[in-house]
Coordinates of N, CA and C in Angstrom, one line a residue:
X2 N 26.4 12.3 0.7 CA 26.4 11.1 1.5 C 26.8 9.9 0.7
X3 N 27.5 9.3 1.3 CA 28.6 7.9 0.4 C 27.0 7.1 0.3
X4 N 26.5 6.3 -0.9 CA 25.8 4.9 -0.9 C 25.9 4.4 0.3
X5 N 26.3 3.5 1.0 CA 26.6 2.5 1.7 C 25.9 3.6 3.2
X6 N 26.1 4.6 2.8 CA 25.5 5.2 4.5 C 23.7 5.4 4.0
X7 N 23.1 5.5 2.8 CA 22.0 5.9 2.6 C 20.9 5.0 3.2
X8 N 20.1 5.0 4.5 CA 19.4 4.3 4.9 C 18.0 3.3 4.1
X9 N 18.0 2.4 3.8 CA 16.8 1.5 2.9 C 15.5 1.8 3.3
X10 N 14.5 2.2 2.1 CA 13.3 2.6 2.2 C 12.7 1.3 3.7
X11 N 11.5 1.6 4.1 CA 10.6 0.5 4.4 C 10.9 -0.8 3.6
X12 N 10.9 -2.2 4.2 CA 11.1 -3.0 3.9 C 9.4 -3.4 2.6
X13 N 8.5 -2.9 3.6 CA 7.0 -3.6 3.3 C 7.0 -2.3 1.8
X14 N 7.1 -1.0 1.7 CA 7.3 -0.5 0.3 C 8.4 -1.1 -0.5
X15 N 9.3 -1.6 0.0 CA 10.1 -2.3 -0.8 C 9.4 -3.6 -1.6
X16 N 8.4 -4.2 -0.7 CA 7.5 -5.4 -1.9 C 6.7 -4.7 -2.6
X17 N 6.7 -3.8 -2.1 CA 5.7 -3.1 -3.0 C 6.2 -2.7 -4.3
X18 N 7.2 -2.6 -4.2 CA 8.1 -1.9 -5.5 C 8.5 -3.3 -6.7
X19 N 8.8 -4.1 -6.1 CA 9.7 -5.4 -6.3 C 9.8 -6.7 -6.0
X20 N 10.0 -7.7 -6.7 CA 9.8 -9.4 -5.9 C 11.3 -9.3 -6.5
X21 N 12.1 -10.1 -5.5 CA 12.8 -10.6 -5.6 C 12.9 -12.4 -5.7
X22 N 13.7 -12.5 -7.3 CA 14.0 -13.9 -7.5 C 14.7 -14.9 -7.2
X23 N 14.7 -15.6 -6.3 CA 16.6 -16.0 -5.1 C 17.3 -17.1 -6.3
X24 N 16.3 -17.6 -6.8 CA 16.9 -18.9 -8.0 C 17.8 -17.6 -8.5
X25 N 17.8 -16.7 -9.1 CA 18.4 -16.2 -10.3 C 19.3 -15.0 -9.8
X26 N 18.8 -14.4 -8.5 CA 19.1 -13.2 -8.2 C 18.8 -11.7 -8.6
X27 N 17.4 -11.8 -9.4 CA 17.1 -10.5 -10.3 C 16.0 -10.5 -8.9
X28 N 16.0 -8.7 -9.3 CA 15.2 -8.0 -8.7 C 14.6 -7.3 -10.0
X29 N 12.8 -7.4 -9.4 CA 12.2 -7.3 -10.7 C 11.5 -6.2 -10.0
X30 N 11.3 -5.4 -10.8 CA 10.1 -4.1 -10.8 C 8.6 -4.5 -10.8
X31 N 8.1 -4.7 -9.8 CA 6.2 -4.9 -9.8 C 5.6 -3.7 -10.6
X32 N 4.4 -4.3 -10.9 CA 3.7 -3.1 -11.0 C 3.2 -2.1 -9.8
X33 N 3.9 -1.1 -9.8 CA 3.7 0.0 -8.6 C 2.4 0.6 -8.2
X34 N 1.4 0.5 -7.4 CA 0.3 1.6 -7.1 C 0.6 2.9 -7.4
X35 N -0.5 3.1 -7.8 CA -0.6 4.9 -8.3 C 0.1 5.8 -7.1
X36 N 0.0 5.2 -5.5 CA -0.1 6.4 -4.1 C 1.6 6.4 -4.4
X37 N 2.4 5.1 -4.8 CA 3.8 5.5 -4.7 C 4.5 7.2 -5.8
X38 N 3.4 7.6 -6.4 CA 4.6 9.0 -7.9 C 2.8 10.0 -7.1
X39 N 3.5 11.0 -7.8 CA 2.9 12.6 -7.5 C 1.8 12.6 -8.4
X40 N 1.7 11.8 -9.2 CA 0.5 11.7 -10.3 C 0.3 10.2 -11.3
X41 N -0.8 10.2 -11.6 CA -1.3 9.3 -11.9 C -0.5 8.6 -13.3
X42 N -0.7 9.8 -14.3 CA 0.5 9.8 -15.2 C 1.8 9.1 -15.1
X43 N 2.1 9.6 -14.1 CA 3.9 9.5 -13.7 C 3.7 8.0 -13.3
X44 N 2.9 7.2 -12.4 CA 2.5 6.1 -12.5 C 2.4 5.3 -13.6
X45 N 1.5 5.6 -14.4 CA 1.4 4.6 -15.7 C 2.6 5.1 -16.4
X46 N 3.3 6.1 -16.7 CA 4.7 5.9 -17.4 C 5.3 5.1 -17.0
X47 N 5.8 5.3 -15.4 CA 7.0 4.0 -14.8 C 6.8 2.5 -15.0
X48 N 4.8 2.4 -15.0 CA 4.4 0.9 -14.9 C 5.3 0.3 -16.4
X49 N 4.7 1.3 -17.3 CA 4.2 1.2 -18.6 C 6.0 0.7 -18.8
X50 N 6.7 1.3 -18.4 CA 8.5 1.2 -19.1 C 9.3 0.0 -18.2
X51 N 8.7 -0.1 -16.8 CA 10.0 -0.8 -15.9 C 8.7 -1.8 -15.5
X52 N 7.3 -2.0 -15.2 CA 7.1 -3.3 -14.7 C 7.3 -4.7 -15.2
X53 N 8.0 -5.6 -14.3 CA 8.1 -7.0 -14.6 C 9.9 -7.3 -15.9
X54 N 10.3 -6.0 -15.1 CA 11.6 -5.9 -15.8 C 12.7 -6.2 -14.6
X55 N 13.6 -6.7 -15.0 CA 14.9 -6.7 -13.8 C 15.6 -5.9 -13.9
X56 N 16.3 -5.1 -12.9 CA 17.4 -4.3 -12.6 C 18.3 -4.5 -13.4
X57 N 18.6 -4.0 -14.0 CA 20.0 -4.1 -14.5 C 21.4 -3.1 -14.9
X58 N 20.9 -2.1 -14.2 CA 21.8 -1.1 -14.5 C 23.2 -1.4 -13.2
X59 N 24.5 -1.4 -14.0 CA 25.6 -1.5 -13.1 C 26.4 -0.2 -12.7
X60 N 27.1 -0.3 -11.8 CA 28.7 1.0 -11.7 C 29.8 0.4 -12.0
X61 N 30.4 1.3 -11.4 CA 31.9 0.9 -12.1 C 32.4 -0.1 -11.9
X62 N 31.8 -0.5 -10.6 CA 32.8 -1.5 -9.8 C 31.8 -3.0 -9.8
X63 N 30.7 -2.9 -10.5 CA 30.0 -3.9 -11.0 C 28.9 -4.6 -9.8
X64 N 28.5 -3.6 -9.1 CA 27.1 -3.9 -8.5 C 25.9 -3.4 -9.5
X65 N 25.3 -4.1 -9.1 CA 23.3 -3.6 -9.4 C 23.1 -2.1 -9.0
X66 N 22.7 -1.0 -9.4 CA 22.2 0.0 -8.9 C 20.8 0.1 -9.7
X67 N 19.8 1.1 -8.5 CA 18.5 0.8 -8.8 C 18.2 1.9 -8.2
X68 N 17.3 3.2 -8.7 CA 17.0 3.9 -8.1 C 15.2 3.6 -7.7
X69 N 15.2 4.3 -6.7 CA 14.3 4.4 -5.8 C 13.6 5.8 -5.0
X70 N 12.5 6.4 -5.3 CA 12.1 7.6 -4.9 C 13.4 8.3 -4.7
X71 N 13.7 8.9 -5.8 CA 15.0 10.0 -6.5 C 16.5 9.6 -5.7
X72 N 16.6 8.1 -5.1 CA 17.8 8.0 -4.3 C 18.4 6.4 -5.1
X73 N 19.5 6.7 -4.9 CA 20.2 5.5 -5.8 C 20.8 4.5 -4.4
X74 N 20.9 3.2 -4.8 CA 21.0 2.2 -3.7 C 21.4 0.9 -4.5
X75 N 22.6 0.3 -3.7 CA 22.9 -1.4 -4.6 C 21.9 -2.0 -4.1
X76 N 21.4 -2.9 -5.3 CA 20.3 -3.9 -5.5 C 20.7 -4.8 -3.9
X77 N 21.9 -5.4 -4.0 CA 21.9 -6.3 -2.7 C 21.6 -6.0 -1.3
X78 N 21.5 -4.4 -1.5 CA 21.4 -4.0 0.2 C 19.9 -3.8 -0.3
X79 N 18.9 -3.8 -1.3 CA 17.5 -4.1 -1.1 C 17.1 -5.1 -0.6
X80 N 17.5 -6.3 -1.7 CA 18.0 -7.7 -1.4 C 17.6 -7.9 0.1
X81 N 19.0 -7.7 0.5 CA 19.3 -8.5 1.9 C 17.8 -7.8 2.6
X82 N 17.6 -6.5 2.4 CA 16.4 -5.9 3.7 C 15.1 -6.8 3.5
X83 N 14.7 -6.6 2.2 CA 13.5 -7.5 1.9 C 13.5 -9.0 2.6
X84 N 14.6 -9.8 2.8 CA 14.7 -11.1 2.7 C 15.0 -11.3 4.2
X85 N 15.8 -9.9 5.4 CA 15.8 -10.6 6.3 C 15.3 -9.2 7.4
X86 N 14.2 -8.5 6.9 CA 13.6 -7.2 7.4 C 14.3 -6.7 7.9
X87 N 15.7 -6.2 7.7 CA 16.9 -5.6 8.5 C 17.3 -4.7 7.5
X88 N 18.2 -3.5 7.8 CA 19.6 -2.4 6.7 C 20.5 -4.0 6.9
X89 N 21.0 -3.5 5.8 CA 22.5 -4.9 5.8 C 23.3 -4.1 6.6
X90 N 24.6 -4.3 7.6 CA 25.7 -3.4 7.1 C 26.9 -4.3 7.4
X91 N 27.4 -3.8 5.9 CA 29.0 -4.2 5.5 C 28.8 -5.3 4.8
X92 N 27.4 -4.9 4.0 CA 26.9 -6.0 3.3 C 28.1 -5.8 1.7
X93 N 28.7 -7.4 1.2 CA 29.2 -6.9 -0.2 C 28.7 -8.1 -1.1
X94 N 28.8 -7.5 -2.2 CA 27.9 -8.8 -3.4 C 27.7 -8.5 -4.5
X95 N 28.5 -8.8 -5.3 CA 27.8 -8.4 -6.8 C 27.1 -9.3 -7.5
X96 N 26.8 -10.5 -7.1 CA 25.9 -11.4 -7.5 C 24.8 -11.2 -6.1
X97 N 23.7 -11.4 -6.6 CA 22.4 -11.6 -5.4 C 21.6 -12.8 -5.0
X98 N 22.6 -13.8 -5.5 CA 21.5 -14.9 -5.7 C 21.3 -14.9 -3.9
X99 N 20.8 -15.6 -3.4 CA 20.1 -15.7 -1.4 C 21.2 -16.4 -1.1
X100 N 22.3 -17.5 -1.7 CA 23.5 -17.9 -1.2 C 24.8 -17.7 -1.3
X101 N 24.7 -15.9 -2.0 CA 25.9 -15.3 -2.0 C 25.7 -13.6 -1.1
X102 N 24.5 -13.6 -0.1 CA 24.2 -11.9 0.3 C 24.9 -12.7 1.6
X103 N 26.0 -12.4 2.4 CA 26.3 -12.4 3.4 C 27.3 -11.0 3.6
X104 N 27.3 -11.0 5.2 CA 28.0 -9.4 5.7 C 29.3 -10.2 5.2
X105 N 30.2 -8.6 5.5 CA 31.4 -8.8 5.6 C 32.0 -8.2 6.5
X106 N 33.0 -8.4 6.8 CA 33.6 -7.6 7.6 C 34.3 -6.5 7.8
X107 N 34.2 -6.0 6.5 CA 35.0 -4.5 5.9 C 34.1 -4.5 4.6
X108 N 34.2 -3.1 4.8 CA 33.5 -2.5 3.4 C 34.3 -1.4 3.3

């Protein structure tokens, strides 16, 4: 299944995961509740490595990618859901700041 068709978690798990920065356009890792991993462990590892860190892993083509309960997703189509409780579509952006997430008309 192409990225762009993979449908975006819950918006409300999505804060749960992340605050998004609109000054800067980082998407930051919260510290996660224990109920989100299969063990308690697996919790304090992810807290322990990714909380209060920003996304920063890119592709080829120079979006944000960010995995999310074993599914990979561009940062800006988190972005956009969190900021306006909607899936984007035909959303493009490789910056995230809140005055560069707008649709497009082709993807």
């Amino acid at each position: 299944m192409p990225i762009a068709n993979i449908p975006v978690p819950d918006v409300a798990f999505l804060h749960q995961c992340f605050v998004y920065l609109p000054e800067t356009g980082d998407l930051v890792w919260r510290d996660r509740p224990v109920h989100h991993f299969q063990t308690e462990p697996a919790s304090r590892t992810f807290n322990t490595r990714y909380a209060g860190r920003a996304v920063r892993a890119k592709d080829s083509s120079g979006y944000y990618m960010v995995d999310v309960n074993r599914r990979t997703y561009k940062a800006h189509r988190l972005i956009y859901s969190m900021m306006l409780d909607r899936f984007p579509l035909g959303l493009k952006s490789t910056t995230s700041t809140a005055t560069n997430l707008t649709t497009a008309s082709r993807i």
